Coordinates of C-alpha atoms and ligand atoms in Angstrom, one line a residue:
X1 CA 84.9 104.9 120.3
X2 CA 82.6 107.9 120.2
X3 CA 83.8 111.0 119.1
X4 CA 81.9 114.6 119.3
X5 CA 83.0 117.6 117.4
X6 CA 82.6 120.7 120.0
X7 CA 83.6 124.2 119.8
X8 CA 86.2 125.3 122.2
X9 CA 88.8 127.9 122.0
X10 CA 91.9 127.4 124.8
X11 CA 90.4 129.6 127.1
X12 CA 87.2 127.4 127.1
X13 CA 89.2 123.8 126.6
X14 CA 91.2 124.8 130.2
X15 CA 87.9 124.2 131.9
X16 CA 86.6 120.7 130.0
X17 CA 86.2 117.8 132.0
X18 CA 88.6 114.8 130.7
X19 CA 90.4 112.2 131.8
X20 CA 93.5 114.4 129.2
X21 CA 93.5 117.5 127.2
X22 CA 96.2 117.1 124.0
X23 CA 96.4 120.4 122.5
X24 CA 98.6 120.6 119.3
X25 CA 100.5 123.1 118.4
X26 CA 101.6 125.1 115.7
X27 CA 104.8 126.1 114.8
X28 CA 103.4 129.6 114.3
X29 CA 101.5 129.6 117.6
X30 CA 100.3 133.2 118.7
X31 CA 99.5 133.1 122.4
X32 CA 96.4 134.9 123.7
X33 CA 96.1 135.6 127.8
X34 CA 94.6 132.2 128.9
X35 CA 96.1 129.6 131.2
X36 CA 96.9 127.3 128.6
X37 CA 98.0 129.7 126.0
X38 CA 101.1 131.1 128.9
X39 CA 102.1 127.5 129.1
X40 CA 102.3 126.9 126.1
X41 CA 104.3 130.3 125.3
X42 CA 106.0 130.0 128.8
X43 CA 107.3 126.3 127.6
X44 CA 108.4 127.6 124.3
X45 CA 110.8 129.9 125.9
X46 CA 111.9 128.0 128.6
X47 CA 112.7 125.2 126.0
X48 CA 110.3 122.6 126.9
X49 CA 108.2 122.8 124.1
X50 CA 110.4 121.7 121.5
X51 CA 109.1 123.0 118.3
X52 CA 109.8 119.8 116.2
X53 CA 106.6 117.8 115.2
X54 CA 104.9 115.5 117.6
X55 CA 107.7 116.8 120.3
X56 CA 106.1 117.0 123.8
X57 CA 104.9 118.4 127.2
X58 CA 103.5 116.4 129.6
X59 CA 101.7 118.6 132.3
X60 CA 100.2 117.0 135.6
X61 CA 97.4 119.0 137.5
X62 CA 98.1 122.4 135.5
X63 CA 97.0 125.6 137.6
X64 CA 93.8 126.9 136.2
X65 CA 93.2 123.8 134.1
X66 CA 90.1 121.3 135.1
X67 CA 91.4 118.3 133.3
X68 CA 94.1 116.0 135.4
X69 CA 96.6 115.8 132.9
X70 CA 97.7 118.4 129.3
X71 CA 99.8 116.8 127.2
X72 CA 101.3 119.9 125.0
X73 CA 102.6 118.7 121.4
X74 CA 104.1 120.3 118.2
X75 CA 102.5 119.6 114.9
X76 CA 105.7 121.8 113.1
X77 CA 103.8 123.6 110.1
X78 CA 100.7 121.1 110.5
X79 CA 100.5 118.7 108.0
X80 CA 98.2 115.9 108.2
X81 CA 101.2 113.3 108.4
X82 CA 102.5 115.4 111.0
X83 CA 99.6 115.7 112.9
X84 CA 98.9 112.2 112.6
X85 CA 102.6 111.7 114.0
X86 CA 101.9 114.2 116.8
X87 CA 99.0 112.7 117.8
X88 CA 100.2 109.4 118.1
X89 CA 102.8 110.1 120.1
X90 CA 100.4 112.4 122.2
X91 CA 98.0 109.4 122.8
X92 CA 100.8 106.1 123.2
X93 CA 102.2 108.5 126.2
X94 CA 99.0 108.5 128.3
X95 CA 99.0 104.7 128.0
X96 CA 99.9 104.3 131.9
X97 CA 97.2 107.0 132.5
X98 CA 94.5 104.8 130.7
X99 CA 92.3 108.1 130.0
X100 CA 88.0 107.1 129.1
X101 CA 88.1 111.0 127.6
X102 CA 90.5 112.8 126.1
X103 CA 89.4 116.3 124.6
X104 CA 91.8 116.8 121.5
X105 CA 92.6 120.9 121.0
X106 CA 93.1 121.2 117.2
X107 CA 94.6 125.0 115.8
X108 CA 91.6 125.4 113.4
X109 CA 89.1 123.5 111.2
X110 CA 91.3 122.3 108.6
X111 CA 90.1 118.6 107.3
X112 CA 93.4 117.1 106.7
X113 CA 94.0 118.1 110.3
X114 CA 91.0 116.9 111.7
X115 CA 90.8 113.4 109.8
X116 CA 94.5 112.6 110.6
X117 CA 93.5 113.6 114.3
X118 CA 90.8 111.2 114.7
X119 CA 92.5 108.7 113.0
X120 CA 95.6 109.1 115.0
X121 CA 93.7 108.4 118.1
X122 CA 91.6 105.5 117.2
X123 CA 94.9 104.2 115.6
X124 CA 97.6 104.4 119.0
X125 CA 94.2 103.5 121.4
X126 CA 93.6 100.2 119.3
X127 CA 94.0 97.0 121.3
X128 CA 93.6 93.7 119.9
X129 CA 91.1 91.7 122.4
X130 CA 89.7 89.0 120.0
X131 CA 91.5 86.1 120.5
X132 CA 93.5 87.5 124.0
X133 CA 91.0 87.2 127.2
X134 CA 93.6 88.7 129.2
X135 CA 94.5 91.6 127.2
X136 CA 93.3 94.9 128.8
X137 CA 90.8 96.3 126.4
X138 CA 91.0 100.2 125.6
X139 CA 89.1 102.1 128.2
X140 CA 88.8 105.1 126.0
X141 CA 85.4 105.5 124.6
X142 CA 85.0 109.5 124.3
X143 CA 86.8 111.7 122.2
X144 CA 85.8 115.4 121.7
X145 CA 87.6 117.1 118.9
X146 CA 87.9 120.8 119.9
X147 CA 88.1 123.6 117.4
X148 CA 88.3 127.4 118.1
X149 CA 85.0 129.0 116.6
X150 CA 81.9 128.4 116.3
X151 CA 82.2 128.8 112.8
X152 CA 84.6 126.1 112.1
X153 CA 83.6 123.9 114.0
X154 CA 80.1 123.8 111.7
X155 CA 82.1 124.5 108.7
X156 CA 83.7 120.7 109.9
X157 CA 80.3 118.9 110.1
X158 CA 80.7 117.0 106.4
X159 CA 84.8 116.7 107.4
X160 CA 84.0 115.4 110.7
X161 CA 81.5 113.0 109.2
X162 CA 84.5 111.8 106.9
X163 CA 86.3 111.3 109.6
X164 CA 84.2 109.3 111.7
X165 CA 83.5 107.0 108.8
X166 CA 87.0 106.2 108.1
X167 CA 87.7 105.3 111.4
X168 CA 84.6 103.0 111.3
X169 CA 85.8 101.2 108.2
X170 CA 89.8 101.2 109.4
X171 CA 88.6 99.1 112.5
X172 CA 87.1 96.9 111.2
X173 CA 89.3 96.1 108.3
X174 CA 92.0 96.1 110.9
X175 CA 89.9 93.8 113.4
X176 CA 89.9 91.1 110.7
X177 CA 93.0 91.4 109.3
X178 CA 94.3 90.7 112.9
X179 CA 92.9 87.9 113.4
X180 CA 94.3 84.4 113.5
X181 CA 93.4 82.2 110.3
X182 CA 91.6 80.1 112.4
X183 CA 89.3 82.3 113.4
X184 CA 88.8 84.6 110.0
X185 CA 87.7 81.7 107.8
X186 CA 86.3 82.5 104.6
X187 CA 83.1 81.5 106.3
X188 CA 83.4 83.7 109.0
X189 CA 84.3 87.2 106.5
X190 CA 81.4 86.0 104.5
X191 CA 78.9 86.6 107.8
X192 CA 81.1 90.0 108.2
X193 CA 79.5 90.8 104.9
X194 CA 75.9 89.6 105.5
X195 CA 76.4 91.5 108.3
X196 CA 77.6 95.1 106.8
X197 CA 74.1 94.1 104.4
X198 CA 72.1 95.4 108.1
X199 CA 72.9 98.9 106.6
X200 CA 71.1 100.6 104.6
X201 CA 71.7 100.2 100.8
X202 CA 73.9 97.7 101.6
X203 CA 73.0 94.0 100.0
X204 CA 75.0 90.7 100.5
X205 CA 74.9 87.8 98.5
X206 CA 77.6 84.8 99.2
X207 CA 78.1 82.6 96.6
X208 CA 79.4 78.4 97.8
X209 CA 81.1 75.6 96.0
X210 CA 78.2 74.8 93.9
X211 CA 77.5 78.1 92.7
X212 CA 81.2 79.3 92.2
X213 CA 81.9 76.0 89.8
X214 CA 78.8 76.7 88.0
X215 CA 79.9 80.2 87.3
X216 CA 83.1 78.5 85.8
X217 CA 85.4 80.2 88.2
X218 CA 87.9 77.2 87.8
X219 CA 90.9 79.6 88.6
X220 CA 89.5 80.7 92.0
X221 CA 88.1 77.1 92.2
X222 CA 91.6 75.6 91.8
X223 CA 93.5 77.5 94.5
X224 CA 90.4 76.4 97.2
X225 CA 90.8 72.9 96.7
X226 CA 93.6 71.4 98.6
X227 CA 91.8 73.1 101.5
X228 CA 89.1 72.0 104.2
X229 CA 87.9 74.9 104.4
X230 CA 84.9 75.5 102.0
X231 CA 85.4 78.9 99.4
X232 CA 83.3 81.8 99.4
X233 CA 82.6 84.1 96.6
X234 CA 81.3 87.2 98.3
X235 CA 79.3 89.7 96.4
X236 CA 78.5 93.2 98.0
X237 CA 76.5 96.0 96.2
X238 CA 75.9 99.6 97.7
X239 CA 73.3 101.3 95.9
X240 CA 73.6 105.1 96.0
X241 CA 72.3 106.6 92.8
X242 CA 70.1 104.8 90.1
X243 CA 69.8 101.1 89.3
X244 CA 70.8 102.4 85.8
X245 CA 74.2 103.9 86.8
X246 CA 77.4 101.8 86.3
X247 CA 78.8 101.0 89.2
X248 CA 82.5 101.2 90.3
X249 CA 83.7 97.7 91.0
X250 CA 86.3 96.9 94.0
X251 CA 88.2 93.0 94.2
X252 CA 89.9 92.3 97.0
X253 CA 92.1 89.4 97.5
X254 CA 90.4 87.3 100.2
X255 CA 93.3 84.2 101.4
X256 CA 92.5 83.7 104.5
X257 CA 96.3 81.8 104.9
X258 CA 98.2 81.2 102.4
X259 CA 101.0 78.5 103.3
X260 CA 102.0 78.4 99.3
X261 CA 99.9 75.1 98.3
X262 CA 102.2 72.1 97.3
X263 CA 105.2 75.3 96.3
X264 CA 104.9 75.7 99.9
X265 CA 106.9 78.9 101.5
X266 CA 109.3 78.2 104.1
X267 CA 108.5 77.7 107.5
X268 CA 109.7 81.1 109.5
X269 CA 107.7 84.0 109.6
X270 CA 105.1 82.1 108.0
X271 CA 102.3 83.0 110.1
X272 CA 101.8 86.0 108.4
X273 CA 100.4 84.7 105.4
X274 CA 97.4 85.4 108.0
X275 CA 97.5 88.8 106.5
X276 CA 96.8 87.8 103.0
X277 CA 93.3 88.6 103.2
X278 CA 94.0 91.8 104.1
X279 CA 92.5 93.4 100.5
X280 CA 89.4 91.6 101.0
X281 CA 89.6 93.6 104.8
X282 CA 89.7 97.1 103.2
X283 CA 86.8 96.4 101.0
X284 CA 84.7 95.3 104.0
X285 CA 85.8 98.1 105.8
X286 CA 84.9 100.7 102.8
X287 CA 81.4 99.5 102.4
X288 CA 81.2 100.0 106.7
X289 CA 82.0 103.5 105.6
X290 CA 80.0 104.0 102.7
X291 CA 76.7 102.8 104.1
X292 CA 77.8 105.6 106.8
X293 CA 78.5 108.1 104.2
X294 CA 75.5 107.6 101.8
X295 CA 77.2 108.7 98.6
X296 CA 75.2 109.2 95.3
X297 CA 77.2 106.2 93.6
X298 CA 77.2 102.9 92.8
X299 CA 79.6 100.1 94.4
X300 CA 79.9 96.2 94.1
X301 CA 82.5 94.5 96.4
X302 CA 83.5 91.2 95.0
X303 CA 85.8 89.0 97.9
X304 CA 87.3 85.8 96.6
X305 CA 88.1 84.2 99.6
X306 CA 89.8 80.5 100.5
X307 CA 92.9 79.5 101.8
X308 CA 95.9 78.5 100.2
X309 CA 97.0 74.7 101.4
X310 CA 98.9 71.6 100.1
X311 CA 96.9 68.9 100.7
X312 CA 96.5 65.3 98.7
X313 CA 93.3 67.1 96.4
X314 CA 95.2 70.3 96.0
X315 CA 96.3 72.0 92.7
X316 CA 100.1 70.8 91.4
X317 CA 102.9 72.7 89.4
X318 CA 102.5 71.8 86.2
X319 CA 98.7 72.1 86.5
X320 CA 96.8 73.4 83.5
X321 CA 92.9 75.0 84.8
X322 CA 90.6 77.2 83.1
X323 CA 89.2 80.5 84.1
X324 CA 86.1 81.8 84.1
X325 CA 86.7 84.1 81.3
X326 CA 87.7 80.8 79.4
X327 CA 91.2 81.2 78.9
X328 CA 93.8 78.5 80.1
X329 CA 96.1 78.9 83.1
X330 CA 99.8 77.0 83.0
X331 CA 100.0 77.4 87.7
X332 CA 103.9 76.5 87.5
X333 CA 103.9 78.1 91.2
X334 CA 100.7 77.1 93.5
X335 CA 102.3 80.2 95.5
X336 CA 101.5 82.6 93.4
X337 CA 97.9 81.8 93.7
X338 CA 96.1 85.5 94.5
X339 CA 96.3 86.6 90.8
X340 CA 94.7 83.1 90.2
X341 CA 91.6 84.2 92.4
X342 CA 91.8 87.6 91.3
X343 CA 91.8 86.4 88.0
X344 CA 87.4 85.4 88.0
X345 CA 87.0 88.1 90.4
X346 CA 88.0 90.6 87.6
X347 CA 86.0 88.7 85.2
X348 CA 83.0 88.9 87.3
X349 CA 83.4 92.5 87.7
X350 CA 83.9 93.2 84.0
X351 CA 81.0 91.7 83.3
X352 CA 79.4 94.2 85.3
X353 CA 80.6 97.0 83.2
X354 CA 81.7 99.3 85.7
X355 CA 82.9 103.0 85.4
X356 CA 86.2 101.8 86.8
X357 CA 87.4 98.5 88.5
X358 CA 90.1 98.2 91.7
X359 CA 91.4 95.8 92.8
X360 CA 93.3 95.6 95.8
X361 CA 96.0 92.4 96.7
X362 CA 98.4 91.2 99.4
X363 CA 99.9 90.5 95.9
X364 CA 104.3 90.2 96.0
X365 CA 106.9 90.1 97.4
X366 CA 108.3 91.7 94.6
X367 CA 106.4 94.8 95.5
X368 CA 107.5 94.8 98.7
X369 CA 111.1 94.4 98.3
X370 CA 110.7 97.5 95.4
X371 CA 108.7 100.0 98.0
X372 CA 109.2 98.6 101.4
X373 CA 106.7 98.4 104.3
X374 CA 104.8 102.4 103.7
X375 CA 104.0 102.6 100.5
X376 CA 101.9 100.1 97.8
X377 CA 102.6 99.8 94.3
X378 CA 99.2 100.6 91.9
X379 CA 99.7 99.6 88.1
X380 CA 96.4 100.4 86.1
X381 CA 95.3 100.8 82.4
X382 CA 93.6 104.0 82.4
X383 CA 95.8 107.3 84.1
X384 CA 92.3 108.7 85.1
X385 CA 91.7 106.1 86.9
X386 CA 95.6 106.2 88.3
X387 CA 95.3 109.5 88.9
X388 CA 92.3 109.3 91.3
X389 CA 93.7 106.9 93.4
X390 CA 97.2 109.3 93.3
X391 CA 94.8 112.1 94.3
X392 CA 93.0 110.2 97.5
X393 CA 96.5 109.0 98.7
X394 CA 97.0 112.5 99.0
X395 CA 94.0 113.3 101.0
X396 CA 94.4 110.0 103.0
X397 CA 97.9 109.5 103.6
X398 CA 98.1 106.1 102.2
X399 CA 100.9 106.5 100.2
X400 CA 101.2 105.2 96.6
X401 CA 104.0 104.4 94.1
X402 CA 103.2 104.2 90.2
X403 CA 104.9 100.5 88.8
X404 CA 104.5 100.2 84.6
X405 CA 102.2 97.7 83.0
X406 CA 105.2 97.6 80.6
X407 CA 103.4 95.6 77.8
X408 CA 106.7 94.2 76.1
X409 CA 106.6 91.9 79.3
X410 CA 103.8 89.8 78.7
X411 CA 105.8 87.6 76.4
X412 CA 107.2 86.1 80.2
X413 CA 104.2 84.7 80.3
X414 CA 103.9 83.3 77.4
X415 CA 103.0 79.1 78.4
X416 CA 103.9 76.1 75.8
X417 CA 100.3 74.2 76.7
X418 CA 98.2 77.0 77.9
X419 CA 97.2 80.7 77.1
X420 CA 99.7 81.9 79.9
X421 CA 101.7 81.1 83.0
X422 CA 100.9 82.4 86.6
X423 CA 104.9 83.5 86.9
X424 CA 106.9 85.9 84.9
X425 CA 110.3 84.5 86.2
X426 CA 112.2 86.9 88.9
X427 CA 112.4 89.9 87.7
X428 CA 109.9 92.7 87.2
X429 CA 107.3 90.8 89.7
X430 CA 104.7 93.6 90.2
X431 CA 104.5 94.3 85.9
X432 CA 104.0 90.6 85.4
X433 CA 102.1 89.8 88.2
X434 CA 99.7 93.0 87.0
X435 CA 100.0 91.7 83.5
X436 CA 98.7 88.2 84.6
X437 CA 95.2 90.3 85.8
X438 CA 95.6 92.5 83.0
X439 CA 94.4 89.5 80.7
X440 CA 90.9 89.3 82.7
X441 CA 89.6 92.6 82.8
X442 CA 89.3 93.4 79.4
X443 CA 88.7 97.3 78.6
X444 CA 87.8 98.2 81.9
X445 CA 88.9 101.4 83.5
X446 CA 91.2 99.0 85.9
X447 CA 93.9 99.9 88.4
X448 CA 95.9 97.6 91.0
X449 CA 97.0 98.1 94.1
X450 CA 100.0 95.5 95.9
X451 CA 99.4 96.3 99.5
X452 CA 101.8 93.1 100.0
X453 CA 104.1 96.3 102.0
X454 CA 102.0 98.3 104.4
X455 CA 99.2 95.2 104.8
X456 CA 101.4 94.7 108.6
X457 CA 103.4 96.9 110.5
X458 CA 106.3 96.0 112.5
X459 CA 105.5 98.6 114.6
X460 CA 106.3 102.4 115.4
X461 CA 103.6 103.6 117.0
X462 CA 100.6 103.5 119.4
X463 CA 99.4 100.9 122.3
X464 CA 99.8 98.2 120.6
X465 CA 101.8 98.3 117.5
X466 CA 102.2 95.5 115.4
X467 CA 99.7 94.0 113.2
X468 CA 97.3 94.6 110.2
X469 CA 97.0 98.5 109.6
X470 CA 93.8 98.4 107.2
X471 CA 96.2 99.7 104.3
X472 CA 93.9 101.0 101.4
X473 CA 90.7 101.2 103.2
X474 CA 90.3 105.4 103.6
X475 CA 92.2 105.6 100.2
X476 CA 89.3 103.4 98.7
X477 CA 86.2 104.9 100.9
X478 CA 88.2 108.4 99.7
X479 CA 88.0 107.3 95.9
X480 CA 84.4 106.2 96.3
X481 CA 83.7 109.5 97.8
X482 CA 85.1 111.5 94.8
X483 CA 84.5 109.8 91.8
X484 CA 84.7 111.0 88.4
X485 CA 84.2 108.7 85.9
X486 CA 87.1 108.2 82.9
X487 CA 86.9 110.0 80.0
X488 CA 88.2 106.9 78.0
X489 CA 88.4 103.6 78.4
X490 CA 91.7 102.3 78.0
X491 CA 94.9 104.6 77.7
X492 CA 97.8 103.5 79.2
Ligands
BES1 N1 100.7 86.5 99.6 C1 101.9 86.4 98.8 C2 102.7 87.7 98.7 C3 103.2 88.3 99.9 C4 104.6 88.1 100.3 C5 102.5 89.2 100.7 C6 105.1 88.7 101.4 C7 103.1 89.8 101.8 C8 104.3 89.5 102.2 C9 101.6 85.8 97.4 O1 100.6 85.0 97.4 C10 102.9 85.1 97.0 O2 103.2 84.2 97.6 N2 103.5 85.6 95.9 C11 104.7 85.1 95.4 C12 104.6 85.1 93.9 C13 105.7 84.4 93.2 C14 105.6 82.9 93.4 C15 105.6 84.7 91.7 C16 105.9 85.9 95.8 O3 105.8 87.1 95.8 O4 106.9 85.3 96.2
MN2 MN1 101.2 83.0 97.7
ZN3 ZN1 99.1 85.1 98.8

């Protein structure tokens, strides 16, 4: 999808070529004497326009207007979740209409507006075509994002750049995260990553079998081998400022399906353990961005990725391994088996030193029965680091939910023949689950975000609705963009 930023007030939007012009509209809107502004104000009075966000107007062949179709929409007060709303709705009702280019009239230059635009339409255009010959792929390939002035519109350039690169990284994360476990294999996201190493500043190592047992990553090891699929380690660095500078590590829980191992999960719905390497999506999909951005900092991506199967070789309740970092793991639940790979990926990244460490985890259920399907948990170490992440979700929209790494609770993991258990017992699943990691990344800045919630959705807007929604790649790309490094190390 190509998008082009253009000056063009309503006067000068009424004569654009396009397939559909969406102009959205402010609660407050002041009408000047052009065709579109007198439907708009003609519509309000008559009723038509509702003034409640993303309410609409559709319009066919509008006197005065060059464009076939307007589709009229209210954005209320114009936030960016509104707008996003608006949009959506704005874009899923052109469906039968199948525009190639839609010219999108926004009130003014404002970035949240503009980001939660583009976003909006690459989001309710998106169709899955991967694995589905038949499925009608999106025709719409231009979208110009109108503003007013002049003077916004090259007060936008760095926004609209922003823009365009997180709707880069979203697809892609989203485009893999779809996709069936057969054809996302650990293999297959490891050429994804040699792949994203085309760009500049962008390098790509993968690490095998052989190299992942020689680090001693017999945690991440473990959970691979009841599985005929061979693990990758995947290791990506962007290199914006200095060799010398410390980067700022991101994990990201890479199980390509996780069926549970020999604590297999039951049978229905399980198909959408396909989703489980949805973290490892969002990182891909934030160094897509960031080799589009160019920011003056330093990134490694580190991707565990296997999958998770019960097999004759595979790991057993009861089963004692050792991590990379050395200490002892008691696995009385194969299932819970992406702290297990998180557990060397933290290591790894610890070793690196790093400003601050993510990591980010189709992790619980727990967290997904505490915060539902639109929000993700995040437990971290360091409220700097916390506070970041809080700050990005509210530039991004991705929301966020602050769960305690409440320390009296590590005693449920206490093991009788190892230096802890994988499981905490049922309750408190996100603090024990984050405690597990918490024993792996020593004083590093670290935060963690469950995206076990919002990795899917079960679908409420756009084209095509269900499936992966590449939770946690703007916030990251956002908080990549922005960062400040910690005063302290550890404080929480
Ligand atoms: N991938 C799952 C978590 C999950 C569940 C994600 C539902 C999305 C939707 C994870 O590997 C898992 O199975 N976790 C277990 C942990 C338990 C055994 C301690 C869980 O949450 O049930
Ligand atoms: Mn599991
Ligand atoms: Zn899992």
């Amino acid at each position: 999808m190509n998008f082009e930023l253009k000056t063009l007030d309503l006067k000068a939007a009424a004569t654009q070529a396009s397939d559909a012009l969406i102009v959205l509209v402010k609660a407050d809107f002041k009408p000047a004497t052009d065709v579109l502004s007198r439907l708009i104000a003609d519509a309000r009075k008559s009723g038509d326009l509702d003034a409640t966000p993303a309410k609409l107007l559709s319009v066919w062949r509008a006197q005065g207007v060059t464009s076939a179709r307007v589709v009229l929409v209210s954005i209320g007060e114009g936030h960016a979740r509104l707008v996003r709303q608006a949009v959506s709705a704005a874009v899923t009702s052109l469906k039968s209409a199948a525009p190639k280019k839609i010219t999108l009239c926004l009130p003014d230059g404002s970035q949240h507006r503009l980001q939660a635009a583009a976003q909006a339409v690459a989001d309710a255009s998106y169709v899955y075509t991967a694995t589905k010959p038949s499925a009608k792929a999106a025709l719409l390939s231009r979208v110009v994002l109108a503003l007013p002035t002049a003077a916004q519109t090259k007060a936008a350039k760095d926004d609209f750049a922003h823009a365009c690169a997180h709707v880069a990284g979203v697809a892609l994360a989203k485009e893999w995260g779809n996709r069936p476990a057969n054809h996302a294999t650990p293999s297959m996201l490891a050429k994804v990553a040699q792949g994203l190493a085309k760009h500049p500043r962008v390098r790509c190592e993968v690490l095998g079998p052989k190299e992942i047992e020689k680090l001693g990553m017999g945690s991440f090891a473990a959970v691979a081998r009841g599985s005929q699929e061979p693990m990758r380690f995947i290791v990506l660095h962007y290199s914006g400022a200095p060799k010398a500078e410390a980067p700022t590590v991101l994990v990201g829980k890479g199980i390509t399906f996780d069926t549970g191992g020999i604590s297999l999960k039951p049978g229905a719905g399980m198909d959408e353990m396909k989703f489980d390497m949805c973290g490892a999506a969002s990182v891909l999909g934030t160094f897509e961005a960031l080799s589009k951005l160019q920011p003056a900092i330093n990134v490694v991506g580190l991707i565990p990725t296997c999958e998770n199967m019960p097999d004759g070789t595979a790991l057993k309740p009861g089963d004692v391994i050792t991590s990379m970092s050395g200490q002892t793991i008691e696995v009385l639940n194969t299932d819970a088996e992406g702290r297990l790979i998180l557990a060397d990926g933290l290591s790894l990244g610890a070793e690196m030193k790093p400003d601050a460490m993510i990591d980010i985890a189709t992790l619980t259920g727990a967290c997904l029965a505490a915060l539902g399907k639109k929000m993700a948990g995040v437990v971290g170490n360091n409220s700097a680091v916390v506070d970041q992440l809080k700050q990005s979700s509210g530039r991004t929209d991705e929301l966020l939910w602050e769960l305690p790494l409440f320390r009296d609770y590590r005693a449920m993991l206490d093991s009788n023949v190892a230096d802890m258990k994988n499981i905490g017992g049922p309750l408190a699943g996100v603090t024990t689950s984050s405690l597990f990691l918490n024993e792996f990344v020593g004083n590093t800045p670290w935060a963690h975000l469950d995206i076990a919630g919002p990795m899917d959705s079960e679908g409420d807007s756009g084209w095509l609705n269900r499936g992966a929604t590449a939770f946690g790649t703007r916030l990251l790309i956002d908080f990549c963009a922005n960062f400040k490094k910690p005063a302290a190390r550890l404080n929480k």
